[in-house]
Coordinates of C-alpha atoms in Angstrom, one line a residue:
M808 CA -47.2 -153.7 72.9
S809 CA -43.8 -152.9 74.4
D810 CA -43.2 -155.5 77.1
P811 CA -40.8 -154.2 79.8
V812 CA -40.1 -157.7 81.1
L813 CA -39.1 -158.8 77.6
I814 CA -36.9 -155.8 77.2
D815 CA -35.1 -156.3 80.6
E816 CA -34.6 -160.0 79.9
S817 CA -33.3 -159.4 76.4
I818 CA -30.8 -156.9 77.8
G819 CA -29.4 -159.9 79.7
K820 CA -30.9 -160.2 83.2
V821 CA -31.0 -163.8 84.2
D822 CA -31.7 -163.3 87.9
G823 CA -34.5 -165.5 89.2
Q824 CA -34.4 -168.0 86.4
R825 CA -34.8 -171.6 87.6
A826 CA -34.8 -173.4 84.3
P827 CA -33.0 -176.7 83.8
V828 CA -30.4 -174.9 81.8
R829 CA -29.6 -172.6 84.6
Q830 CA -26.2 -174.1 85.2
L831 CA -25.1 -173.6 81.6
R832 CA -26.4 -170.0 81.7
D833 CA -24.5 -169.4 85.0
I834 CA -21.3 -170.4 83.2
W835 CA -22.1 -168.0 80.3
A836 CA -23.1 -165.2 82.6
I837 CA -19.6 -163.8 83.0
D838 CA -20.9 -160.2 83.1
Q839 CA -22.4 -161.0 86.5
R840 CA -19.0 -161.9 88.0
Q841 CA -17.4 -159.1 90.0
P842 CA -13.8 -160.0 89.2
V843 CA -14.6 -159.9 85.4
V844 CA -16.5 -156.6 85.8
R845 CA -13.6 -155.1 87.8
L846 CA -11.1 -156.2 85.3
A847 CA -13.1 -154.7 82.5
Q848 CA -12.9 -151.3 84.2
S849 CA -9.1 -151.3 84.4
P850 CA -7.0 -149.9 81.6
V851 CA -5.6 -153.4 80.8
G852 CA -9.1 -154.9 80.9
K853 CA -10.5 -152.2 78.6
L854 CA -7.7 -152.9 76.1
V855 CA -8.3 -156.6 76.2
L856 CA -12.0 -156.2 75.9
V857 CA -11.8 -154.0 72.8
A858 CA -9.1 -156.3 71.3
L859 CA -11.4 -159.3 71.8
F860 CA -14.4 -157.5 70.4
S861 CA -12.4 -156.4 67.3
A862 CA -11.1 -159.9 66.7
F863 CA -14.6 -161.4 66.8
A864 CA -15.9 -158.4 64.8
K865 CA -13.5 -159.2 62.0
L866 CA -14.8 -162.8 62.0
A867 CA -18.3 -161.4 61.8
G868 CA -17.6 -159.0 59.0
I869 CA -17.7 -155.8 61.0
P870 CA -14.9 -153.4 60.2
V871 CA -12.4 -153.1 63.0
S872 CA -12.3 -149.3 62.5
L873 CA -16.0 -149.2 63.7
S874 CA -15.0 -151.1 66.9
V875 CA -12.4 -148.5 67.5
V876 CA -15.0 -145.7 67.0
A877 CA -17.3 -147.5 69.4
A878 CA -14.6 -147.8 72.0
A879 CA -13.6 -144.1 71.6
F880 CA -17.3 -143.1 71.9
A881 CA -17.5 -145.1 75.2
F882 CA -14.2 -143.9 76.8
L883 CA -14.1 -140.3 75.6
P884 CA -17.5 -138.8 76.7
R885 CA -16.4 -135.2 76.1
Y886 CA -16.0 -135.8 72.4
R887 CA -19.0 -138.0 71.7
N888 CA -20.9 -135.5 69.5
G889 CA -17.9 -135.3 67.1
I890 CA -17.2 -139.1 67.3
V891 CA -20.8 -140.0 66.5
V892 CA -20.7 -137.8 63.3
A893 CA -17.3 -139.1 62.3
G894 CA -18.6 -142.7 62.9
A895 CA -21.6 -142.0 60.8
M896 CA -19.4 -140.9 57.9
L897 CA -17.2 -143.9 58.3
A898 CA -20.2 -146.3 58.5
M899 CA -21.6 -144.7 55.4
A900 CA -18.3 -145.4 53.6
W901 CA -18.2 -149.0 54.7
H902 CA -21.9 -149.9 54.6
P903 CA -23.9 -147.4 52.5
N904 CA -27.6 -147.9 52.9
V905 CA -28.6 -150.6 50.4
A906 CA -31.6 -148.6 49.3
L907 CA -29.1 -146.1 47.7
E908 CA -28.3 -148.8 45.1
G909 CA -31.5 -148.0 43.4
I910 CA -29.8 -144.8 42.1
N911 CA -27.7 -146.9 39.8
E912 CA -30.7 -148.5 38.1
I913 CA -32.4 -145.1 37.6
L914 CA -29.2 -143.8 36.0
F915 CA -29.2 -146.8 33.6
Q916 CA -32.9 -146.3 32.8
Q917 CA -32.4 -142.6 32.0
G918 CA -29.3 -143.2 29.9
V919 CA -27.1 -141.1 32.2
P920 CA -23.4 -142.3 32.4
S921 CA -23.0 -144.6 35.4
R922 CA -19.7 -142.8 36.4
L923 CA -22.0 -140.0 37.8
A924 CA -23.5 -142.4 40.4
P925 CA -21.0 -141.7 43.2
L926 CA -21.3 -137.9 42.7
L927 CA -25.1 -138.0 42.6
K928 CA -25.3 -140.1 45.8
A929 CA -22.9 -137.7 47.6
L930 CA -24.8 -134.6 46.5
A931 CA -28.1 -136.2 47.4
L932 CA -26.8 -137.1 50.9
V933 CA -25.4 -133.6 51.4
A934 CA -28.7 -132.0 50.3
Y935 CA -30.8 -134.3 52.5
F936 CA -28.7 -133.8 55.6
A937 CA -28.6 -130.0 55.0
C938 CA -32.4 -130.0 54.7
A939 CA -32.7 -132.2 57.9
L940 CA -30.5 -129.8 59.8
G941 CA -32.6 -126.8 58.7
V942 CA -35.8 -128.5 59.7
L943 CA -34.5 -129.5 63.1
V944 CA -33.3 -125.9 63.8
L945 CA -36.8 -124.6 62.8
V946 CA -38.5 -127.2 65.0
R947 CA -36.3 -126.3 68.0
R948 CA -37.3 -122.6 67.6
D949 CA -41.0 -123.2 67.1
K950 CA -42.6 -126.5 68.4
T951 CA -46.0 -125.4 67.1
L952 CA -45.0 -126.0 63.5
F953 CA -47.0 -128.7 61.8
V954 CA -43.9 -130.8 61.1
A955 CA -43.1 -130.7 64.9
R956 CA -46.6 -131.8 65.8
R957 CA -47.1 -134.3 63.0
P958 CA -43.6 -135.4 61.8
V959 CA -44.7 -138.6 60.1
T960 CA -47.7 -137.0 58.3
S961 CA -45.4 -134.2 57.1
L962 CA -42.7 -136.5 55.9
L963 CA -45.2 -138.8 54.1
G964 CA -46.7 -135.7 52.4
A965 CA -43.3 -134.3 51.3
L966 CA -42.3 -137.7 50.0
A967 CA -45.6 -138.1 48.0
L968 CA -45.1 -134.7 46.4
L969 CA -41.5 -135.5 45.4
C970 CA -42.6 -138.8 43.9
L971 CA -45.4 -137.1 41.9
L972 CA -42.9 -134.5 40.6
G973 CA -40.3 -137.2 39.8
S974 CA -42.9 -139.3 37.9
S975 CA -44.1 -136.3 35.8
P976 CA -43.1 -136.2 32.1
F977 CA -41.7 -132.7 32.5
I978 CA -38.4 -133.8 34.1
T979 CA -36.1 -136.2 32.2
G980 CA -32.5 -137.1 32.0
L981 CA -30.0 -135.9 34.5
P982 CA -32.5 -133.6 36.5
R983 CA -34.8 -136.6 36.9
V984 CA -32.0 -138.8 38.2
A985 CA -30.9 -136.1 40.5
L986 CA -34.4 -135.7 41.9
W987 CA -34.9 -139.4 42.4
A988 CA -31.5 -139.7 44.0
F989 CA -32.7 -137.2 46.6
V990 CA -36.0 -139.1 47.0
I991 CA -34.2 -142.4 47.6
V992 CA -32.0 -140.8 50.2
F993 CA -35.1 -139.1 51.8
A994 CA -36.9 -142.5 51.9
A995 CA -33.9 -144.4 53.3
F996 CA -33.4 -142.1 56.3
M997 CA -37.0 -140.9 56.8
W998 CA -37.7 -142.8 60.0
F999 CA -34.4 -141.7 61.6
F1000 CA -35.5 -138.1 60.9
A1001 CA -39.0 -138.7 62.3
Y1002 CA -37.4 -139.8 65.6
A1003 CA -35.1 -136.8 65.5
V1004 CA -38.1 -134.4 65.1
V1005 CA -39.9 -136.1 68.0
D1006 CA -36.8 -135.6 70.2
Q1007 CA -36.9 -131.9 69.6
R1008 CA -40.0 -131.7 71.7
S1009 CA -38.2 -133.2 74.7
R1010 CA -36.9 -131.1 77.6
E1011 CA -33.6 -133.0 77.6
R1012 CA -33.1 -133.1 73.8
S1013 CA -29.7 -134.0 72.5
P1014 CA -27.4 -131.5 70.8
L1015 CA -27.9 -131.0 67.1
L1016 CA -24.5 -132.5 66.2
F1017 CA -25.5 -135.7 68.0
Q1018 CA -28.9 -135.7 66.3
M1019 CA -27.2 -135.5 62.9
G1020 CA -24.8 -138.3 63.7
I1021 CA -27.5 -140.8 64.7
L1022 CA -29.4 -140.2 61.4
H1023 CA -27.0 -142.9 60.3
P1024 CA -25.6 -144.5 63.5
F1025 CA -22.1 -146.0 63.2
W1026 CA -23.3 -149.2 64.9
G1027 CA -25.5 -150.0 61.9
S1028 CA -29.1 -150.2 60.8
S1029 CA -31.3 -150.6 57.8
S1030 CA -34.1 -148.1 57.2
T1031 CA -35.2 -149.1 60.7
P1032 CA -33.4 -147.1 63.4
F1033 CA -31.7 -149.5 65.8
G1034 CA -31.7 -147.8 69.1
K1035 CA -34.7 -145.8 68.0
G1036 CA -34.1 -142.0 68.6
A1037 CA -31.9 -139.9 70.9
S1038 CA -34.4 -140.1 73.8
F1039 CA -34.2 -144.0 73.9
L1040 CA -30.4 -143.8 73.6
R1041 CA -30.1 -141.4 76.5
K1042 CA -32.3 -143.7 78.6
H1043 CA -30.1 -146.7 77.8
Q1044 CA -26.7 -145.2 78.1
A1045 CA -24.4 -146.7 80.7
R1046 CA -24.1 -144.2 83.6
T1047 CA -21.3 -145.6 85.7
P1048 CA -17.9 -147.3 84.9
E1049 CA -19.4 -150.6 86.3
E1050 CA -22.5 -150.3 84.0
L1051 CA -20.3 -149.6 81.0
A1052 CA -18.1 -152.6 81.8
V1053 CA -21.1 -154.9 82.1
T1054 CA -22.6 -153.5 78.9
Q1055 CA -19.4 -154.0 76.9
V1056 CA -18.9 -157.6 78.2
K1057 CA -22.5 -158.3 77.1
G1058 CA -21.6 -156.8 73.7
V1059 CA -18.7 -159.3 73.3
K1060 CA -21.0 -162.2 74.4
L1061 CA -23.7 -161.2 71.9
L1062 CA -21.1 -161.0 69.1
I1063 CA -19.9 -164.5 70.0
W1064 CA -23.5 -165.7 70.0
A1065 CA -24.1 -164.1 66.6
L1066 CA -21.1 -166.1 65.2
L1067 CA -22.4 -169.3 66.7
L1068 CA -25.9 -168.7 65.3
G1069 CA -24.3 -168.1 61.9
L1070 CA -22.6 -171.6 62.1
I1071 CA -26.0 -173.1 63.2
G1072 CA -27.6 -171.5 60.2
N1073 CA -24.9 -172.9 57.9
A1074 CA -25.5 -176.4 59.3
I1075 CA -29.3 -176.1 58.8
D1076 CA -28.7 -175.0 55.2
A1077 CA -26.5 -178.0 54.7
I1078 CA -29.1 -180.4 56.1
F1079 CA -32.0 -179.0 54.1
G1080 CA -30.2 -178.0 50.9
V1081 CA -27.5 -180.8 50.6
H1082 CA -28.7 -183.8 52.6
L1083 CA -32.4 -183.5 52.1
G1084 CA -32.3 -181.9 48.6
I1085 CA -34.9 -179.3 49.5
P1086 CA -35.0 -176.3 47.1
R1087 CA -35.1 -172.7 48.2
A1088 CA -38.6 -171.3 48.5
E1089 CA -38.0 -169.0 45.5
L1090 CA -37.1 -172.0 43.3
A1091 CA -40.1 -173.9 44.6
Y1092 CA -42.4 -170.9 43.6
A1093 CA -40.7 -170.6 40.2
T1094 CA -41.0 -174.3 39.3
F1095 CA -44.7 -174.4 40.5
M1096 CA -45.5 -171.4 38.3
A1097 CA -43.7 -173.0 35.4
G1098 CA -46.1 -175.9 35.6
K1099 CA -43.5 -178.4 37.0
P1100 CA -44.1 -178.3 40.8
Y1101 CA -42.1 -180.2 43.4
P1102 CA -44.1 -182.7 45.5
V1103 CA -46.1 -181.1 48.3
L1104 CA -43.9 -182.3 51.1
V1105 CA -40.9 -180.8 49.3
N1106 CA -42.7 -177.4 49.0
W1107 CA -43.5 -177.6 52.7
G1108 CA -39.9 -178.3 53.4
S1109 CA -38.9 -175.2 51.4
L1110 CA -41.2 -173.0 53.4
I1111 CA -40.0 -174.4 56.7
W1112 CA -36.4 -173.9 55.6
G1113 CA -37.1 -170.4 54.4
T1114 CA -38.8 -169.4 57.7
I1115 CA -36.0 -170.8 59.8
T1116 CA -33.3 -169.1 57.6
S1117 CA -35.1 -165.8 57.8
A1118 CA -35.3 -166.0 61.6
I1119 CA -31.6 -166.9 61.9
T1120 CA -30.5 -164.3 59.4
I1121 CA -32.3 -161.5 61.1
A1122 CA -31.1 -162.6 64.5
V1123 CA -27.4 -162.7 63.4
W1124 CA -27.7 -159.3 61.6
G1125 CA -29.4 -157.7 64.6
H1126 CA -27.0 -159.2 67.2
K1127 CA -24.0 -157.7 65.3
I1128 CA -25.5 -154.2 65.3
V1129 CA -26.6 -154.3 69.0
A1130 CA -23.2 -155.8 70.0
L1131 CA -21.4 -152.8 68.5
A1132 CA -23.8 -150.4 70.2
R1133 CA -23.2 -152.1 73.5
L1134 CA -19.4 -151.6 73.0
A1135 CA -20.2 -147.9 72.6
G1136 CA -21.9 -148.1 76.0
Y1137 CA -25.6 -148.4 75.1
R1138 CA -27.6 -151.0 77.0
L1139 CA -29.7 -151.8 74.0
P1140 CA -32.2 -154.7 74.0
R1141 CA -31.6 -157.4 71.4
N1142 CA -33.4 -157.0 68.2
T1143 CA -34.3 -160.7 68.1
W1144 CA -34.8 -162.5 71.4
R1145 CA -35.8 -166.2 71.8
P1146 CA -38.6 -166.2 69.1
L1147 CA -38.9 -170.0 69.6
E1148 CA -40.5 -169.3 73.1
A1149 CA -43.3 -167.1 71.7
R1150 CA -46.7 -168.5 72.6
T1151 CA -48.8 -165.9 70.8
L1152 CA -48.5 -164.0 67.5
A1153 CA -48.2 -160.7 69.3
E1154 CA -45.4 -162.0 71.5
F1155 CA -43.6 -163.4 68.4
W1156 CA -43.8 -160.0 66.7
N1157 CA -42.2 -158.4 69.8
R1158 CA -39.4 -161.0 69.9
Y1159 CA -38.6 -161.3 66.2
Y1160 CA -37.8 -157.7 65.0
Y1161 CA -37.9 -155.5 68.1
Y1162 CA -36.8 -152.2 66.6
F1163 CA -39.1 -152.4 63.6
K1164 CA -42.0 -153.2 65.9
E1165 CA -41.1 -150.4 68.2
M1166 CA -41.0 -147.9 65.3
L1167 CA -44.5 -149.0 64.1
V1168 CA -45.8 -148.7 67.7
E1169 CA -44.3 -145.2 68.1
F1170 CA -45.6 -143.8 64.8
F1171 CA -48.8 -145.8 64.1
F1172 CA -50.0 -147.7 67.1
F1173 CA -50.0 -145.0 69.8
P1174 CA -51.4 -142.2 67.6
T1175 CA -54.3 -144.4 66.6
F1176 CA -54.8 -145.9 70.1
L1177 CA -55.1 -142.4 71.7
K1178 CA -57.6 -141.1 69.2
T1179 CA -60.0 -143.9 68.1
F1180 CA -62.6 -146.2 69.7
R1181 CA -62.0 -145.0 73.3
K1182 CA -65.3 -146.5 74.5
H1183 CA -64.5 -149.9 73.0
P1184 CA -61.2 -151.2 74.5
R1185 CA -60.8 -154.4 72.5
L1186 CA -61.7 -152.8 69.2
R1187 CA -59.4 -149.9 70.1
V1188 CA -56.4 -152.3 70.7
F1189 CA -57.3 -154.3 67.5
F1190 CA -57.6 -151.3 65.3
A1191 CA -54.4 -149.7 66.6
T1192 CA -52.5 -152.9 66.1
F1193 CA -53.9 -153.2 62.6
M1194 CA -52.7 -149.7 61.8
A1195 CA -49.2 -150.6 63.0
A1196 CA -48.7 -154.1 61.8
G1197 CA -50.7 -153.6 58.6
V1198 CA -50.8 -150.0 57.4
G1199 CA -47.5 -149.0 58.9
N1200 CA -45.7 -152.2 57.8
A1201 CA -46.9 -151.8 54.2
L1202 CA -46.0 -148.1 54.1
Y1203 CA -42.5 -148.8 55.5
H1204 CA -41.7 -151.4 52.9
F1205 CA -43.2 -149.5 50.0
I1206 CA -41.2 -146.4 51.0
R1207 CA -38.1 -148.4 51.5
D1208 CA -38.3 -149.7 47.9
I1209 CA -39.3 -146.3 46.5
K1210 CA -37.0 -146.9 43.5
Y1211 CA -39.8 -149.0 41.9
V1212 CA -41.9 -145.9 41.6
A1213 CA -39.1 -144.3 39.6
L1214 CA -38.4 -147.5 37.5
Q1215 CA -41.9 -148.8 37.0
G1216 CA -44.2 -145.8 37.5
P1217 CA -46.6 -145.3 40.5
L1218 CA -49.3 -147.7 39.1
M1219 CA -47.0 -150.6 38.2
A1220 CA -45.1 -150.2 41.5
G1221 CA -48.4 -150.4 43.4
E1222 CA -49.5 -153.5 41.4
S1223 CA -46.2 -155.3 42.0
F1224 CA -46.7 -154.6 45.8
V1225 CA -50.1 -156.3 46.1
S1226 CA -48.6 -159.6 47.2
Y1227 CA -46.8 -158.0 50.1
L1228 CA -49.8 -155.9 50.9
F1229 CA -51.8 -159.1 51.3
Y1230 CA -49.1 -160.4 53.6
C1231 CA -49.4 -157.2 55.7
V1232 CA -53.2 -157.5 56.0
V1233 CA -53.1 -161.2 57.1
L1234 CA -50.3 -160.5 59.5
A1235 CA -52.1 -157.5 61.0
L1236 CA -55.3 -159.5 61.4
G1237 CA -53.5 -162.3 63.2
I1238 CA -51.5 -160.0 65.5
G1239 CA -54.5 -157.8 66.1
I1240 CA -56.7 -160.7 67.2
S1241 CA -53.9 -162.1 69.3
Q1242 CA -53.4 -158.7 71.0
A1243 CA -57.1 -158.3 71.6
R1244 CA -57.3 -161.7 73.2
Q1245 CA -54.5 -160.8 75.5
T1246 CA -56.2 -157.6 76.4
A1247 CA -59.3 -159.6 77.3
G1248 CA -57.3 -161.8 79.6
R1249 CA -57.2 -164.9 77.4
K1250 CA -53.7 -166.5 77.7
P1251 CA -52.3 -169.7 76.3
S1252 CA -52.1 -172.7 78.6
T1253 CA -48.9 -173.0 80.6
T1254 CA -48.8 -176.8 80.6
F1255 CA -46.1 -178.5 78.6
L1256 CA -48.5 -179.7 75.9
G1257 CA -50.3 -176.3 75.9
T1258 CA -47.1 -174.5 75.4
L1259 CA -46.0 -176.9 72.7
W1260 CA -49.3 -176.4 70.9
S1261 CA -49.1 -172.6 71.2
V1262 CA -45.5 -172.6 69.8
L1263 CA -46.5 -174.9 66.9
C1264 CA -49.5 -172.7 66.0
V1265 CA -47.4 -169.5 66.1
W1266 CA -44.6 -171.0 63.9
G1267 CA -47.2 -172.7 61.6
F1268 CA -48.8 -169.3 61.0
F1269 CA -45.5 -167.8 59.9
V1270 CA -44.5 -170.7 57.8
C1271 CA -47.8 -170.4 55.8
L1272 CA -47.4 -166.6 55.6
H1273 CA -43.9 -167.0 54.3
V1274 CA -45.5 -167.7 50.8
F1275 CA -46.5 -164.0 50.7
G1276 CA -43.8 -162.3 52.8
D1277 CA -40.5 -162.7 51.0
E1278 CA -40.7 -159.1 49.7
A1279 CA -39.8 -160.2 46.1
R1280 CA -41.9 -158.6 43.5
T1281 CA -41.3 -161.4 40.9
F1282 CA -44.4 -163.5 41.6
P1283 CA -47.9 -162.0 41.5
L1284 CA -50.5 -162.6 44.3
R1285 CA -52.7 -164.9 42.1
D1286 CA -49.8 -167.3 41.6
R1287 CA -48.8 -167.2 45.2
L1288 CA -52.4 -168.0 46.3
A1289 CA -52.4 -171.0 43.8
F1290 CA -49.1 -172.2 45.3
F1291 CA -50.5 -171.8 48.8
A1292 CA -53.7 -173.8 47.9
S1293 CA -51.5 -176.6 46.4
L1294 CA -49.9 -177.1 49.8
F1295 CA -53.3 -178.4 51.0
G1296 CA -54.0 -180.4 47.9
Y1297 CA -56.0 -177.8 46.0
S1298 CA -55.0 -176.9 42.4

């Protein structure tokens, strides 16, 4: 499922392209011009490059201090382990993981004073990182431990036990809040830790200090590790002054592109929301369920607008993170790369949210692929894809929003998740079939009309699926199905 060609191209290689827009791309490809690359390696050039990045970063909402950290990481290789830890602490202060906000709601529910929230978050973070360090040390000493051989299974088991304990009636008040604060931190950083455990099995594993620093990398992330684990970062680190200069120039370019995409997104919002008077998808759902639906064409407009907005938002967000990592010297592929050119569902998934897809491939696709249906190649690919895009996807989002288990209880939390679970199943079936067709050698037509039809089918699928995939737990599956049926004239 990982396409090396897509990865190389998303890093920025444009050699060999003969498209009509080649001239425009040549103008933009300043990272391929030797005078620019040589200038970026000089002291003055480095200063100008970091200053330019910081100026654009400020416009993009990235703290300038993180740009300075990234530059220090790139130019002071002897101190990288310490810089990455300092950067993680700085990033935590600037952009704490949004999942930690759930601690405030649990405090309110348990009647514990809200002034304790910062202290509980800090204690939970310290406890979690101390536990993580202890486990990594153990795994380094003994690679035969179960957690070393089955990191995801071990972490899922530990999380389930903690949730059961936190949901029991024996713990209330402050102890309950403290436990759930730890669980929320555990869930927010679980996938970073899984990558770190995997790296301990490597012959060229990174130092422990570095491993701890990338549990919350300063270039940014969600619960999905951007840059994957230490192994991937080592592979994509610039090795020579020229590689570093090219990578950093590409970082500046990507940041500029993120700013332009943001402006395009604002223009699209103005066209749909102001000029066409299209409501947001959430409002379209709410009015339909209140018995006062908008006309069908308006509802379709809401879904199209919502799908486009989601794509632009995730692209802008991912570009900012990858741009900062590139300033630090990592030749990371883009998180979102030309999704409009995807001709199959599997290709779209690879282009839309690359690091999320890679995480699911690493921890769900490959383990399943290597152990099941070895004598049935197409079924093997389909089932492994279903485990990644369906089961892994659902688990990731349920764990990310683990606060609902504390606030609603396990049963209610599961019930409110049914709509997104349905989304995961349909998505997994679609991508699984697409992947199996590719494995069997069935590819879309390369003619203009064939390509246009393929692109329309891919985007049409995701526009329809948008009804179930907005991750909000406000509307139940039954109402969403009724809304979906109304789009085709059924009520």
